[in-house]
Amino acid sequence: MEEQNFNGQNNEETINLYAIFFKYLAYWPWFVISVIACMILAFLFLRYQQPVYNITAAVLIKEEEQKGGNSGSSPLSAIQGLGMFSMTNNFDNEVEILHSRTLIKKAVNELQLYTNIAEDRITGYNIPLYRTSPINVFMTPEEADKLEAPVKLMMKYTLDGKLSVHVKYVIGEDKEEEEIEKEFDRLPAILPTSVGVINFSKNDSLPEPMEEDIKLIAYINSPTVTAQDYMENLTVEATSKTTTIAQISVQNTDKKRGIDFINCLVAFYNQDANDEKNEVAQKTAEFIEERISIINRELGTTETELADFKQRSGLTDLTSDAKLALEESSRYGQQRMENATQIQLVEFLRNYINDPKNNGEVIPANVGLQDQNLTSAIDQYNAMIVERNRLLHTSSESNPAVINMNTGIEAMRRSVQTTVESVLKGLNIAKADIERQAHKFEKRISNAPIQEKEFLSIARQQEIKATLYTMLLQKREENVLTLAATANNGRIIEDALADKDPVSPKKKIIALATLILGLGIPVGIVYLRDLLKYKIENREDVEHITDVPILAELPRCKKPEKGAVVVRENKNDIMEETFRGLRTNLLFMLGKDQKVILFSSTQPGEGKSFVAGNTAVSLAFLGKKTIIVGMDIRKPGLNKVFNLSRRAEGITNYLADPEHVNIFDMIQNSDISPNLDILPGGPVPPNPTELVTRDVLDRAIELLKQRYDYIILDTAPIAMVTDTAIIGRVANLCVYVCRADVTPKAGYRYINVLRDEKKFPKLATVINDIDMSKRKNSYGYEYGAKYGYGGKTYGYGYGYGYGYDEGNKNKKDKTK
């Protein structure tokens, strides 16, 4: 029906930002209190939060070029092609070494970072005293590494040099706590404990003496745990993909401590790298010294034999032919000497490589080998050994990279052994050829004196030893230069520098979060409260449930002295205006000759009798002849509204005996207006449902229509008894009353059932007893709080009232 769209609601809900804003604006004190409380909490949080600074430095990591110019054609190239290892210092590996716990622990032990001392303050965070504490606290790294938990020391140092200490620590796996208190009259001093010895000494490096007694707090942690903490706060990453520059960043509560840590870390990194690089040169030096000692003894023996032979045998000059033969023989003798030297060197290397005790050690290099392939293979093998040892600093033998490296090293070792055997075989072949050629010239001088031939043999041995000795001396000097020329692997190109502002706590972010939280908490509370509400509170709740037209919103009002009629003639107060609006909307919905208006509700206590009675009064003041009929015959409610006697006869008398009872005799004239009559409910019958079902009700309504312009039916709650639905057949319009803060939303949804099943020709609703003080500062108009009162409840064991609270009749209005 067209009238049903009156004051209705669109199917599509729209968000009214203006309404939402003013809804939350009504709770502005909550927002102020919440923001202030959050600001206080944030201030306390920042007061006790230690600032953390970020310290950064940039380090250039050098990458060594691959050793051996002919390595591309060596067997190692095939292994490299399989991706098993790289002969260059891999930048990512160097970054991992810088970030390794082993290296960090060295820096922690060197700087004693496992001991933290701070000034103990009652208000605010403890101020760290790195290198500035008047007292130095020390425990050896070996003892500290055995700690199950940090050792806590509370100290008080006085101006006269006395120190009082309170120590707390735990021992054993059961974490048993022990405490020790000790006073020292002078420093240095030692304190033996169950977990180690703690040393106390003065810090003589302080520029100024103390001005007052100072309280200190110190913690001694395990160096391993401290290194783990520093590793978590340390980042090492490349500045770009095209460079080998690593940016080192660490976060620390003390700027100087962070700078010292980075510098010490880089120093230990260079020291370890240099030690690993010098390992090959050191092994070579040991080999050369050993060979020099042996050759020196052999050379001395040969020279002694030569001197004895010349003294024992006088040698004469050879003939010209013999001299020519001797020259040729001497040339091959030179070749034979060089060949023998190389054979000895290769045999020495073969014995060194095949010795099981040298397995995994680098092979002496740069000892005078002429074969470049063998020299290159040895250099590459040594490089692999060094690379594996560096990986073992940051990983274990079970690491897949180390396993792959071991496989490559074993393959390379076999390749070196094969190359040594191949070179030795080639030298032996060359030796046989030289011997064959020299033998021809030896025949030509076969007639030379036996003494001369023996002399040549001894001289040749002496020359071989002398040449080998000279070469070893030269190689020793070259190796010494190699050891002296080792350069650092990492060079600091940007000194460690701390940021000016701390990275934590971020005051601006905390301030913003505080403001958001301060505003969000009231919003969340209001939203959650609205979400958990199960009763109707305002028009918005009704519009969310149904699109049935809303005739009026009745505010909470003062209870009259008698009855429940709040509409007065020729008055313009809030209740009169509200019911005039209800009356206007009601008449707008009624068609011509439509006179019967039924009032009902979901449950008792929602004020339907109050609304029906005052609507009837308003119609009477309009000059309309109006009668209100008490059709809630189970529990008549008009008696309270119009202050009638409970024993008054009414409609039930007529319905029970229409032949002997005149309905107009049951009607009472109202003292409120001559246009208003009242037909009470009458005595409660034993069969109310059967009474309203009979046709006599239809006849009664027709009789009343002949005298009255409008007939108001005050019925029982329709959701609880069937009487109202049966009575609805005689009504032209049903006004469904709900009460703010009383009617459950789930129960009120029954109005949609009435709408959908078309129980009544026309259907509308009224919201009763709205607390207008809740609308203060909201958008729209404001009724004012001075009309507020609650509702009296009674009837059906549940109770339903008229929009006021009889229990509050003697109390002062709280909403003035």
PDB file of N, CA and C in Angstrom, residues 95 102 148 307 487 544 577 597 635 814:
ATOM      1  N   VAL A  95      81.512 -11.723   3.809  1.00  0.00           N
ATOM      2  CA  VAL A  95      80.446 -11.082   4.587  1.00  0.00           C
ATOM      3  C   VAL A  95      79.998 -12.000   5.723  1.00  0.00           C
ATOM      4  N   THR A 102      82.021 -16.575  15.830  1.00  0.00           N
ATOM      5  CA  THR A 102      83.398 -16.779  16.275  1.00  0.00           C
ATOM      6  C   THR A 102      84.182 -15.477  16.258  1.00  0.00           C
ATOM      7  N   GLU A 148      75.437 -19.937  33.942  1.00  0.00           N
ATOM      8  CA  GLU A 148      74.109 -20.397  33.548  1.00  0.00           C
ATOM      9  C   GLU A 148      73.167 -19.221  33.316  1.00  0.00           C
ATOM     10  N   ALA A 307     139.108 -31.693  -1.796  1.00  0.00           N
ATOM     11  CA  ALA A 307     140.400 -31.203  -1.290  1.00  0.00           C
ATOM     12  C   ALA A 307     141.352 -32.364  -0.981  1.00  0.00           C
ATOM     13  N   ALA A 487      99.132  -7.868   2.879  1.00  0.00           N
ATOM     14  CA  ALA A 487      98.277  -6.687   3.099  1.00  0.00           C
ATOM     15  C   ALA A 487      96.970  -7.114   3.745  1.00  0.00           C
ATOM     16  N   HIS A 544      17.151   0.073  11.295  1.00  0.00           N
ATOM     17  CA  HIS A 544      17.975  -1.050  10.882  1.00  0.00           C
ATOM     18  C   HIS A 544      17.198  -2.368  10.903  1.00  0.00           C
ATOM     19  N   GLU A 577       3.683  18.679  21.946  1.00  0.00           N
ATOM     20  CA  GLU A 577       4.129  18.789  20.566  1.00  0.00           C
ATOM     21  C   GLU A 577       4.416  17.412  19.967  1.00  0.00           C
ATOM     22  N   ILE A 597      -8.219   2.347  15.460  1.00  0.00           N
ATOM     23  CA  ILE A 597      -6.740   2.311  15.576  1.00  0.00           C
ATOM     24  C   ILE A 597      -6.383   1.376  16.726  1.00  0.00           C
ATOM     25  N   LYS A 635      -5.223  -8.228  31.326  1.00  0.00           N
ATOM     26  CA  LYS A 635      -4.647  -7.363  32.350  1.00  0.00           C
ATOM     27  C   LYS A 635      -4.920  -5.918  31.948  1.00  0.00           C
ATOM     28  N   LYS A 814      17.366  13.437  37.553  1.00  0.00           N
ATOM     29  CA  LYS A 814      18.820  13.441  37.366  1.00  0.00           C
ATOM     30  C   LYS A 814      19.263  14.058  36.053  1.00  0.00           C
TER      31      LYS A 814
END
